[in-house]
JSON list of C-alpha atoms and ligand atoms in Angstrom, two decimals:
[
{"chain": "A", "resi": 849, "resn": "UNK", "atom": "CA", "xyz": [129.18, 57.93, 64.80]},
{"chain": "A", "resi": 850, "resn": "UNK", "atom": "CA", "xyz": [130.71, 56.70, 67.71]},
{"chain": "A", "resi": 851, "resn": "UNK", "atom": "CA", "xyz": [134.90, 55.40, 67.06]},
{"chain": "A", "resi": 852, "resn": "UNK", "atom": "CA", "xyz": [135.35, 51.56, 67.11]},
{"chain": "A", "resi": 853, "resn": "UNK", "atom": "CA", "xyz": [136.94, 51.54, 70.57]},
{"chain": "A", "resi": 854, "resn": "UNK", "atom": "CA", "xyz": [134.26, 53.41, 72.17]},
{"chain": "A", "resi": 855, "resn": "UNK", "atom": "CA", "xyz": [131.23, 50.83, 70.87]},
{"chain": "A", "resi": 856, "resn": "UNK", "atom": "CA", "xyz": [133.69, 48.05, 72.28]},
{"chain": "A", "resi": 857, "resn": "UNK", "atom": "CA", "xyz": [133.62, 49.58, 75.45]},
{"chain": "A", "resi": 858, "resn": "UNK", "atom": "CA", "xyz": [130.10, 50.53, 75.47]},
{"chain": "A", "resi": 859, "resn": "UNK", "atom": "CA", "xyz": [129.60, 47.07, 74.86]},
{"chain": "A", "resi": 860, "resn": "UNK", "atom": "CA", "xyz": [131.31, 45.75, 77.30]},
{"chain": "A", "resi": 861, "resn": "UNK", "atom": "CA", "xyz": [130.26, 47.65, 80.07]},
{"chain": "A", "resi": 862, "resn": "UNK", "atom": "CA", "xyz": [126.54, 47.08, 78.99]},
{"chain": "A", "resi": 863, "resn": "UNK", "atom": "CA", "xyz": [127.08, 43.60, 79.56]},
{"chain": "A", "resi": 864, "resn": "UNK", "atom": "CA", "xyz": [127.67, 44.51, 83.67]},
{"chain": "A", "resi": 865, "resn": "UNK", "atom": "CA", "xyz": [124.94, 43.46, 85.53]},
{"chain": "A", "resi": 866, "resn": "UNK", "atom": "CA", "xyz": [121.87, 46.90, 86.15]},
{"chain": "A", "resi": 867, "resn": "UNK", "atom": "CA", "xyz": [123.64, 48.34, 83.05]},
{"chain": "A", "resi": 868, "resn": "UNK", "atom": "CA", "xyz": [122.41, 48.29, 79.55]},
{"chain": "A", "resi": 869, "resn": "UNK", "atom": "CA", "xyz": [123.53, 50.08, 76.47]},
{"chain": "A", "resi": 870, "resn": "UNK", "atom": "CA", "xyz": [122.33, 53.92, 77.44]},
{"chain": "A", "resi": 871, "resn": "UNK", "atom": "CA", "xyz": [123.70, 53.72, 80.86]},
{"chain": "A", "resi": 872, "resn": "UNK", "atom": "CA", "xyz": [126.86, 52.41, 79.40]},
{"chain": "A", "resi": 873, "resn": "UNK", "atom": "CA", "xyz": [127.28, 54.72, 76.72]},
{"chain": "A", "resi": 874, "resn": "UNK", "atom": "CA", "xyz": [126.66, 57.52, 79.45]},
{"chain": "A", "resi": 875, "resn": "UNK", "atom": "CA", "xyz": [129.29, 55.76, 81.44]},
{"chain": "A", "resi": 876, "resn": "UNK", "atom": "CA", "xyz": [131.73, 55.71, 78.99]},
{"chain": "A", "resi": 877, "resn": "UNK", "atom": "CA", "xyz": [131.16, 59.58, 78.06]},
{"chain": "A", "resi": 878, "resn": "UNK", "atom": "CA", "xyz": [131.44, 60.47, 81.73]},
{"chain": "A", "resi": 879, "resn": "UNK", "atom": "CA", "xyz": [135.31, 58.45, 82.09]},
{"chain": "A", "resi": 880, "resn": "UNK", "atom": "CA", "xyz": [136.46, 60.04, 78.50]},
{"chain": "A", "resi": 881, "resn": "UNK", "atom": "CA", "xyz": [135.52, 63.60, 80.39]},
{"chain": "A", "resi": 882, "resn": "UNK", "atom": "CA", "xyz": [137.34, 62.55, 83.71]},
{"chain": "A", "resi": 883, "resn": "UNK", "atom": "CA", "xyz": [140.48, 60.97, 81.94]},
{"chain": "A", "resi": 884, "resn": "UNK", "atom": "CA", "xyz": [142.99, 61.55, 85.01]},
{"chain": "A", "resi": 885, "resn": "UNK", "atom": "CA", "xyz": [140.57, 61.65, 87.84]},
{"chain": "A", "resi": 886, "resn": "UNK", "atom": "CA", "xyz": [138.18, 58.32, 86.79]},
{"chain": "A", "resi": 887, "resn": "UNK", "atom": "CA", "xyz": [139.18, 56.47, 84.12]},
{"chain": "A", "resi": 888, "resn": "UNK", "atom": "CA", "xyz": [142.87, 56.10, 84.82]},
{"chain": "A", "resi": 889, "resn": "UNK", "atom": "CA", "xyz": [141.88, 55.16, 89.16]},
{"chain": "A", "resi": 890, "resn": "UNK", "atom": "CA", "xyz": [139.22, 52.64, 87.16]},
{"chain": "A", "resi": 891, "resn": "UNK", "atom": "CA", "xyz": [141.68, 51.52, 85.35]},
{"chain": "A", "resi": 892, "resn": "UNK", "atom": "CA", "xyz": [144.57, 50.67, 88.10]},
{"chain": "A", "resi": 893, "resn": "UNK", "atom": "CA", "xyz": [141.31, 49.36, 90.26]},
{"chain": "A", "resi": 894, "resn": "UNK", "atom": "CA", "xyz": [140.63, 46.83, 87.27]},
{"chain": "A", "resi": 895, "resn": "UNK", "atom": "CA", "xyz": [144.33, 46.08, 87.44]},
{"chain": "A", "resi": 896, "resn": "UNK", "atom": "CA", "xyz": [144.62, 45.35, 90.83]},
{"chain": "A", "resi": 897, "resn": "UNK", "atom": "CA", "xyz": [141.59, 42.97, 90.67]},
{"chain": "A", "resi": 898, "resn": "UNK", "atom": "CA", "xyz": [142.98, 41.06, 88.18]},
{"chain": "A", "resi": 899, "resn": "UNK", "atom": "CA", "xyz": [146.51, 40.82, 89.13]},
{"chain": "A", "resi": 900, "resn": "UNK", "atom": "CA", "xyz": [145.75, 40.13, 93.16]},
{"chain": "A", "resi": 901, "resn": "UNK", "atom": "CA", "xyz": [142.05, 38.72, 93.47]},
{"chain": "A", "resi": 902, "resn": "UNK", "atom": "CA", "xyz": [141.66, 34.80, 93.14]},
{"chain": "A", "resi": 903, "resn": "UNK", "atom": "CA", "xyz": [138.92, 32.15, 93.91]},
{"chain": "A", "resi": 904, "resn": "UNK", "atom": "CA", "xyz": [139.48, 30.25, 96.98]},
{"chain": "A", "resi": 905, "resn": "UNK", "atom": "CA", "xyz": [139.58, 26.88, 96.24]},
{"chain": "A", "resi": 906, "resn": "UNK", "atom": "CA", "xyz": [138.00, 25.74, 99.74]},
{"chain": "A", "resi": 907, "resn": "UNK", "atom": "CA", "xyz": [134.77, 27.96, 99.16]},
{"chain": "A", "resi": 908, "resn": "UNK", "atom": "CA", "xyz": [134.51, 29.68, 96.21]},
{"chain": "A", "resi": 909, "resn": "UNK", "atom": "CA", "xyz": [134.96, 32.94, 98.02]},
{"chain": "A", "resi": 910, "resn": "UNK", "atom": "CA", "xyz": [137.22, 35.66, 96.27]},
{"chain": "A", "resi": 911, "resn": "UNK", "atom": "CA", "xyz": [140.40, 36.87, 98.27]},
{"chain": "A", "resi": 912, "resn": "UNK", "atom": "CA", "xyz": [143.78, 37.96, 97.28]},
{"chain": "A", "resi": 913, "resn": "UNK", "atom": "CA", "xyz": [144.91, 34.71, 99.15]},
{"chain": "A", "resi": 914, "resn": "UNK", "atom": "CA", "xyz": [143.71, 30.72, 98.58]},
{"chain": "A", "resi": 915, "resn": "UNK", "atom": "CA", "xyz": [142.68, 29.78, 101.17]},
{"chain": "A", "resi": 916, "resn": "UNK", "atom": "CA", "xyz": [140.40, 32.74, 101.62]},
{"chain": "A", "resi": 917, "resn": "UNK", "atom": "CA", "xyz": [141.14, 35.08, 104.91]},
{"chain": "A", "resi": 918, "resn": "UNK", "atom": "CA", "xyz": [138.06, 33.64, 106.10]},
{"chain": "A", "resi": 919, "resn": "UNK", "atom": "CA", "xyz": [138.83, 29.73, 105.32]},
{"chain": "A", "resi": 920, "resn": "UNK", "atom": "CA", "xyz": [142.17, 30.75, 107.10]},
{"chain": "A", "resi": 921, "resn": "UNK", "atom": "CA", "xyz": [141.33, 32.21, 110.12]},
{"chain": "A", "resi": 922, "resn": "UNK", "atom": "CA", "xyz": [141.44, 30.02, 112.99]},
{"chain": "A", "resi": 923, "resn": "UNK", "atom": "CA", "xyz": [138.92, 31.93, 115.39]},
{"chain": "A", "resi": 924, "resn": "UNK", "atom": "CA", "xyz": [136.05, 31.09, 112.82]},
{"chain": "A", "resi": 925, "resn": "UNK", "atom": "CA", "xyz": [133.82, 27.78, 113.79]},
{"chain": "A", "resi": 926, "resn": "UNK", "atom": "CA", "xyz": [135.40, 25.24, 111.81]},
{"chain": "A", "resi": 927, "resn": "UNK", "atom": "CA", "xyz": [131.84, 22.84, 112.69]},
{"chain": "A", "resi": 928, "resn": "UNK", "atom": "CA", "xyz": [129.88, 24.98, 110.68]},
{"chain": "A", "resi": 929, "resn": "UNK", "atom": "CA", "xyz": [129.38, 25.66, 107.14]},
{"chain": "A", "resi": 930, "resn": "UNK", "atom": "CA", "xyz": [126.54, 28.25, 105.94]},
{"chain": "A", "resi": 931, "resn": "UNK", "atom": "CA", "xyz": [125.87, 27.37, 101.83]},
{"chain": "A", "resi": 932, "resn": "UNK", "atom": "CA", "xyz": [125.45, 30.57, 99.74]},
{"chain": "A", "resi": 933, "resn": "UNK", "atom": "CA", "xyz": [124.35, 30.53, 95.85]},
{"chain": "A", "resi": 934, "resn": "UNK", "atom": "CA", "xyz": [127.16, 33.41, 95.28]},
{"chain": "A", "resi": 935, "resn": "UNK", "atom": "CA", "xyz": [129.87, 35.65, 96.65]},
{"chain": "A", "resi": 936, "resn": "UNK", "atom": "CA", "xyz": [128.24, 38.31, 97.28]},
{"chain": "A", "resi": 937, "resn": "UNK", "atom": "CA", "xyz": [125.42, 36.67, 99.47]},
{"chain": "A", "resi": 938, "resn": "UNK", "atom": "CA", "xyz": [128.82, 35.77, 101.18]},
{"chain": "A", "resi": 939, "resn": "UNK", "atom": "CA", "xyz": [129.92, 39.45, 101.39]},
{"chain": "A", "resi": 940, "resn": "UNK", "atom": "CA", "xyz": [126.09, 40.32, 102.79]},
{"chain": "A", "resi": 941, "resn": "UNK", "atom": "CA", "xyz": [126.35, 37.64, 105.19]},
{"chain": "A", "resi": 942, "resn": "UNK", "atom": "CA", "xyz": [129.61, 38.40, 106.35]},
{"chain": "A", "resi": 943, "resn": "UNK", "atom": "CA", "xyz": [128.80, 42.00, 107.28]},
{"chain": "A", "resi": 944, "resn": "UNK", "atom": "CA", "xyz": [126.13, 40.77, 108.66]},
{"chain": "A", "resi": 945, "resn": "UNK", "atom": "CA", "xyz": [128.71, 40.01, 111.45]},
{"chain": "A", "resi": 946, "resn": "UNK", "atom": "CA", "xyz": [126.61, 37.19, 113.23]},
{"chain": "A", "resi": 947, "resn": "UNK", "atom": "CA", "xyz": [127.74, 33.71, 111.38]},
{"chain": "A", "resi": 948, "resn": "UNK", "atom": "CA", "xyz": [131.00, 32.83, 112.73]},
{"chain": "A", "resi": 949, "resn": "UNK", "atom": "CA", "xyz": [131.39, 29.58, 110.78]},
{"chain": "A", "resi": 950, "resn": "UNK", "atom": "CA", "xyz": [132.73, 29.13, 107.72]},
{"chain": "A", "resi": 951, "resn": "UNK", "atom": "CA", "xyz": [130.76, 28.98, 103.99]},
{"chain": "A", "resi": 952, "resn": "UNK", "atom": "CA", "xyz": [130.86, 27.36, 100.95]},
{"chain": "A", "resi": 953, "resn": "UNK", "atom": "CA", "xyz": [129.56, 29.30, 97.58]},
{"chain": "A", "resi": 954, "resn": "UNK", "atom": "CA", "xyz": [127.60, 27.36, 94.65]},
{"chain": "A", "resi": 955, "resn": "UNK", "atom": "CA", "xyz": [128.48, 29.71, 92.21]},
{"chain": "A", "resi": 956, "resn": "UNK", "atom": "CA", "xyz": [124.49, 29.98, 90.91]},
{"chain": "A", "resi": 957, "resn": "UNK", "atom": "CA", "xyz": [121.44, 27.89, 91.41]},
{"chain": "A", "resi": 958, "resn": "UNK", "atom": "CA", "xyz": [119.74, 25.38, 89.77]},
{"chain": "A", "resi": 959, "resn": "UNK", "atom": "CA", "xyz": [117.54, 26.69, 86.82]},
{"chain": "A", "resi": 960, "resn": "UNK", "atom": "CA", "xyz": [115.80, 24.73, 84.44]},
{"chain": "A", "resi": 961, "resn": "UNK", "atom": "CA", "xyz": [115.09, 27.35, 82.30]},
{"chain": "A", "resi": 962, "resn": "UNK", "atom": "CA", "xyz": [118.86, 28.78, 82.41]},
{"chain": "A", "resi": 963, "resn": "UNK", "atom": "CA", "xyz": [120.26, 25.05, 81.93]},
{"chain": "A", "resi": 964, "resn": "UNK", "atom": "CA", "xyz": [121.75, 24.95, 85.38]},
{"chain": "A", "resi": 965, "resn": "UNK", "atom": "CA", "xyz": [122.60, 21.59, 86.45]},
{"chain": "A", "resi": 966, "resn": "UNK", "atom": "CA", "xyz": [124.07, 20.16, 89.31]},
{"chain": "A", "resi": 967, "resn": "UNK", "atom": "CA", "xyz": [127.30, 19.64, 87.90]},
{"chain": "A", "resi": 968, "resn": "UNK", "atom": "CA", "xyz": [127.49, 23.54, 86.92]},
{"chain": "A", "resi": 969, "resn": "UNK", "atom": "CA", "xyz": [127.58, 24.16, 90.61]},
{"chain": "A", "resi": 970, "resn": "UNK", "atom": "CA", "xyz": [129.89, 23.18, 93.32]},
{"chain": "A", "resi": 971, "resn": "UNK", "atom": "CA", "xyz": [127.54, 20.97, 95.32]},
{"chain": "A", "resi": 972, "resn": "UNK", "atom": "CA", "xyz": [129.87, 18.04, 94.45]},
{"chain": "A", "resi": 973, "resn": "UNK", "atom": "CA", "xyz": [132.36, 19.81, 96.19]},
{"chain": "A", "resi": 974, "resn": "UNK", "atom": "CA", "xyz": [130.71, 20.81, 99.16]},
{"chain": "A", "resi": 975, "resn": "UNK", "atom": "CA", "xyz": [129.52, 16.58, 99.59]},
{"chain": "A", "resi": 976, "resn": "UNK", "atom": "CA", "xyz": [133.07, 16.20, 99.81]},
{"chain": "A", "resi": 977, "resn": "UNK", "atom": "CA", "xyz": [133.52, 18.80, 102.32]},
{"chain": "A", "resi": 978, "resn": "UNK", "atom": "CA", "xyz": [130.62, 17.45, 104.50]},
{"chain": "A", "resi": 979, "resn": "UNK", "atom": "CA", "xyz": [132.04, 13.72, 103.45]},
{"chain": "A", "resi": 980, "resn": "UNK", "atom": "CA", "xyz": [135.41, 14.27, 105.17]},
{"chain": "A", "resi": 981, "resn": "UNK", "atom": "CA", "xyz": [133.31, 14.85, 108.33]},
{"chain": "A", "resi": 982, "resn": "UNK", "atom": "CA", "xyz": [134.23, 17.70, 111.42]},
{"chain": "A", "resi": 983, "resn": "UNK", "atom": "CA", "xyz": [131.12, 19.81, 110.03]},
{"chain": "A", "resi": 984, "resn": "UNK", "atom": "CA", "xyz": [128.13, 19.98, 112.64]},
{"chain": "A", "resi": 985, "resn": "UNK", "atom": "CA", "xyz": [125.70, 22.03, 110.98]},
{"chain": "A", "resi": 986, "resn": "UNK", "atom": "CA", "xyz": [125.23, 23.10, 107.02]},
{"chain": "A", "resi": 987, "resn": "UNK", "atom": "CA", "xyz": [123.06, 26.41, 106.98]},
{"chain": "A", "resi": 988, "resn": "UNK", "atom": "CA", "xyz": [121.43, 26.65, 103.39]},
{"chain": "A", "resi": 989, "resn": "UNK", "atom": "CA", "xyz": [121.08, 30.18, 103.36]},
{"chain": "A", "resi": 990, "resn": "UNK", "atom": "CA", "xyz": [119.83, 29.81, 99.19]},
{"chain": "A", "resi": 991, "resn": "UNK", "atom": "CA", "xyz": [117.75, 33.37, 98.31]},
{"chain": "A", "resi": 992, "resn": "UNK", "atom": "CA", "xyz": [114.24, 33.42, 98.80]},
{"chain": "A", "resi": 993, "resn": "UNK", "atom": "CA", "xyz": [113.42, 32.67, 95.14]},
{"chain": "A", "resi": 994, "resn": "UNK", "atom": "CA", "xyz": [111.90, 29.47, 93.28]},
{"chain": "A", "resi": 995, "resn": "UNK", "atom": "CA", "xyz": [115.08, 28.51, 91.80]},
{"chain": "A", "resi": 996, "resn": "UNK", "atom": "CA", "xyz": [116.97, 28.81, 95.15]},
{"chain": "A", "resi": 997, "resn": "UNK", "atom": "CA", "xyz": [114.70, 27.02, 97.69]},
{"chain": "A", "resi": 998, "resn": "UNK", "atom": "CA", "xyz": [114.42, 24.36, 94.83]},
{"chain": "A", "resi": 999, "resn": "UNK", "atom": "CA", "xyz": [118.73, 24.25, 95.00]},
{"chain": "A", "resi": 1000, "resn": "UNK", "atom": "CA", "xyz": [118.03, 24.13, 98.84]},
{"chain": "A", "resi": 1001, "resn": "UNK", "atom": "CA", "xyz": [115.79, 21.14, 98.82]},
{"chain": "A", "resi": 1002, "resn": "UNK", "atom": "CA", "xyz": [118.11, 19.30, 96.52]},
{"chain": "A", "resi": 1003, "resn": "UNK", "atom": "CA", "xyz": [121.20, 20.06, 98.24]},
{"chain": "A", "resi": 1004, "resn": "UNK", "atom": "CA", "xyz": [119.02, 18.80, 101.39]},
{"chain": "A", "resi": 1005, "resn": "UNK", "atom": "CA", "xyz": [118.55, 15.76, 99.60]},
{"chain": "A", "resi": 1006, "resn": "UNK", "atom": "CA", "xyz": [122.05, 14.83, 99.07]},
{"chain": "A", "resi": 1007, "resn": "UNK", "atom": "CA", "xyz": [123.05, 15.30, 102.64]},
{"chain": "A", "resi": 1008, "resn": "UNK", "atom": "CA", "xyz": [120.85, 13.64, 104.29]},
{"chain": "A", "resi": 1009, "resn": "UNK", "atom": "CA", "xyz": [122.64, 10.44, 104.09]},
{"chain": "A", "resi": 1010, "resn": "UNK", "atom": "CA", "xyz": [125.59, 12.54, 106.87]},
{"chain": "A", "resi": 1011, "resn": "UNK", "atom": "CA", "xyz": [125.31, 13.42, 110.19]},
{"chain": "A", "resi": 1012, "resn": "UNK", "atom": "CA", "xyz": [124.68, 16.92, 109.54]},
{"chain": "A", "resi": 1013, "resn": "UNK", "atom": "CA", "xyz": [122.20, 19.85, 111.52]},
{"chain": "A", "resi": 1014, "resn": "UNK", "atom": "CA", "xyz": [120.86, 21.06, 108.07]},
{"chain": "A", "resi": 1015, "resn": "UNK", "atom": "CA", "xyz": [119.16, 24.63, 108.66]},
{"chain": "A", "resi": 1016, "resn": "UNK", "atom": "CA", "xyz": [117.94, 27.16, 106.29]},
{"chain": "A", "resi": 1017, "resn": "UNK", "atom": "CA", "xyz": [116.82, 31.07, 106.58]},
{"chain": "A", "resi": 1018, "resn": "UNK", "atom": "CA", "xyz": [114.36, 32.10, 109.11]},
{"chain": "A", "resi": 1019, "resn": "UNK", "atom": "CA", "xyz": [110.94, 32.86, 107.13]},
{"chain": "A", "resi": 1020, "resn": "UNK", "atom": "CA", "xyz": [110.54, 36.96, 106.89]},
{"chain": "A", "resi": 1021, "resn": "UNK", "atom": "CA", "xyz": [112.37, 36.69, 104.35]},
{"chain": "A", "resi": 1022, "resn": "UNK", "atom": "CA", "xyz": [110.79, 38.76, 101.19]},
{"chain": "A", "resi": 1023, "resn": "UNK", "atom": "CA", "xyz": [109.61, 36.27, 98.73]},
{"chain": "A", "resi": 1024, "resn": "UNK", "atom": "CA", "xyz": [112.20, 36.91, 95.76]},
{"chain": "A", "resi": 1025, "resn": "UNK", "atom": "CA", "xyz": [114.68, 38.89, 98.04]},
{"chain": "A", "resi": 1026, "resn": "UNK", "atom": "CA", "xyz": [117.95, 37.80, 97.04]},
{"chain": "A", "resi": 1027, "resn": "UNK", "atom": "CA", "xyz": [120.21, 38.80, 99.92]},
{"chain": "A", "resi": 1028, "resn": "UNK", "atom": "CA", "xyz": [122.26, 40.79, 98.63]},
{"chain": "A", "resi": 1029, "resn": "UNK", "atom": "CA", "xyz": [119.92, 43.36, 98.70]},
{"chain": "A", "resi": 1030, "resn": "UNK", "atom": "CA", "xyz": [118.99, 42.76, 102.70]},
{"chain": "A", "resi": 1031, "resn": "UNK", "atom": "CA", "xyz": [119.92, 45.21, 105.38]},
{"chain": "A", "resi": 1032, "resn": "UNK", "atom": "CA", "xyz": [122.06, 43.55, 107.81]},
{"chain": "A", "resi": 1033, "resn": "UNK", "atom": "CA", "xyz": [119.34, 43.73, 110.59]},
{"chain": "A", "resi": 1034, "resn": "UNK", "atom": "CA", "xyz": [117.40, 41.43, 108.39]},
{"chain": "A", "resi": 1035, "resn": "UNK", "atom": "CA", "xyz": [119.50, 39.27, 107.41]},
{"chain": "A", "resi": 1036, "resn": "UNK", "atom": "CA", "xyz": [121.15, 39.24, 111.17]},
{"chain": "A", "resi": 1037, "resn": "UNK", "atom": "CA", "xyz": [117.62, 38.10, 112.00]},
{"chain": "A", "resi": 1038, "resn": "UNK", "atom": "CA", "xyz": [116.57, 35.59, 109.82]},
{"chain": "A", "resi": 1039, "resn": "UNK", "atom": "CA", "xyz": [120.02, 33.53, 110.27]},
{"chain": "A", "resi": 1040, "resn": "UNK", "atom": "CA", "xyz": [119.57, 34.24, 114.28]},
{"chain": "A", "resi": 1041, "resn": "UNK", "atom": "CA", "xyz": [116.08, 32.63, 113.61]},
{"chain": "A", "resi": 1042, "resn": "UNK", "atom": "CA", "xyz": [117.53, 29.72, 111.27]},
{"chain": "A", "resi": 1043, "resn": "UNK", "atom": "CA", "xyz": [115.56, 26.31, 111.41]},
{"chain": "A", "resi": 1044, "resn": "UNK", "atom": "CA", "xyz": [115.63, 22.97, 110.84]},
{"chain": "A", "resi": 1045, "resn": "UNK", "atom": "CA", "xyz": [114.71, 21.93, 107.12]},
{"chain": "A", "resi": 1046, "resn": "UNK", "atom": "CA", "xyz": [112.08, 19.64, 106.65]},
{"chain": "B", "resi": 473, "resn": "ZN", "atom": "ZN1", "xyz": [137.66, 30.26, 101.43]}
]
């Protein structure tokens, strides 16, 4: 019989995304053996995080600065904005090292099944962005799934009414690949290959 404070950790760490309960209960076992070596760097890394890591305001990105280095830096195309469902399709992207624009994160995709609406995203947001005008292109680069070429088309949708380039992914794509899990070659190629939507 496991002590209170271990099931509460179990149980929170089995909420982590690719965990469930057995991983996390191995997890925790492994930090309890490694006190001083594991759990107290986890610890100070979990600190850190939340003491110095905040949500750009701009783009949704996460930084220990608002604006985000990246909405900040000067040398980055200011006419182009590539649309990403979260941050770490940013994070893929960005090491990616090809798209020298700037992005904007939705924080999700539509899902009719999960209850995502439009309004649980940021897409109101990013009109505004596109509203106050200086944007040339939008690149929806939404994963390869159902649920994020239907946020794609929609997003599409509400910008046509703006001068906008709107371009999505390059096909080659896996069907279902969300890019996180892309090698950068890939993804290099299918946003050197990006096309017009429609
Ligand atoms: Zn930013």
């Amino acid at each position: 019989m496991a002590s209170q404070e271990i099931e509460t950790l179990t149980s929170a760490l089995s909420r982590l995304p690719g965990l469930g309960p057995r991983s996390a209960r191995r997890a925790v076992l492994w930090l309890i053996k490694r006190r001083e070596s594991s759990l107290v760097q986890l610890l100070d890394a979990l600190a850190a995080v939340r003491e110095t890591l905040v949500e750009c305001q701009t783009c949704g990105n996460v930084d220990t600065s608002d604006p985000c280095a990246i909405c900040a830096d000067p040398r980055r195309d200011q006419r182009s904005l590539c649309v990403v469902e979260d941050v770490a399709d940013l994070w893929a992207l960005d090491r990616a090292r090809l798209f020298t624009g700037r992005y904007h994160v939705l924080g999700g995709r539509l899902s009719a099944l999960d209850g995502v609406r439009p309004e649980d995203l940021t897409i109101g947001r990013l009109i505004d962005r596109v509203a106050q005008g200086g944007i040339d292109e939008v690149v929806l680069a939404m994963n390869a799934t159902l649920e994020g070429q239907t946020t794609a088309h929609y997003i599409a949708e509400r910008l046509e009414a703006y001068p906008v380039r709107l371009t999505q992914l390059a096909h080659g794509l896996p069907v279902g690949g969300e890019l996180d899990y892309l090698d950068e070659g890939t993804l290099a190629q299918a946003l050197r290959a990006r096309r017009p939507v429609g």
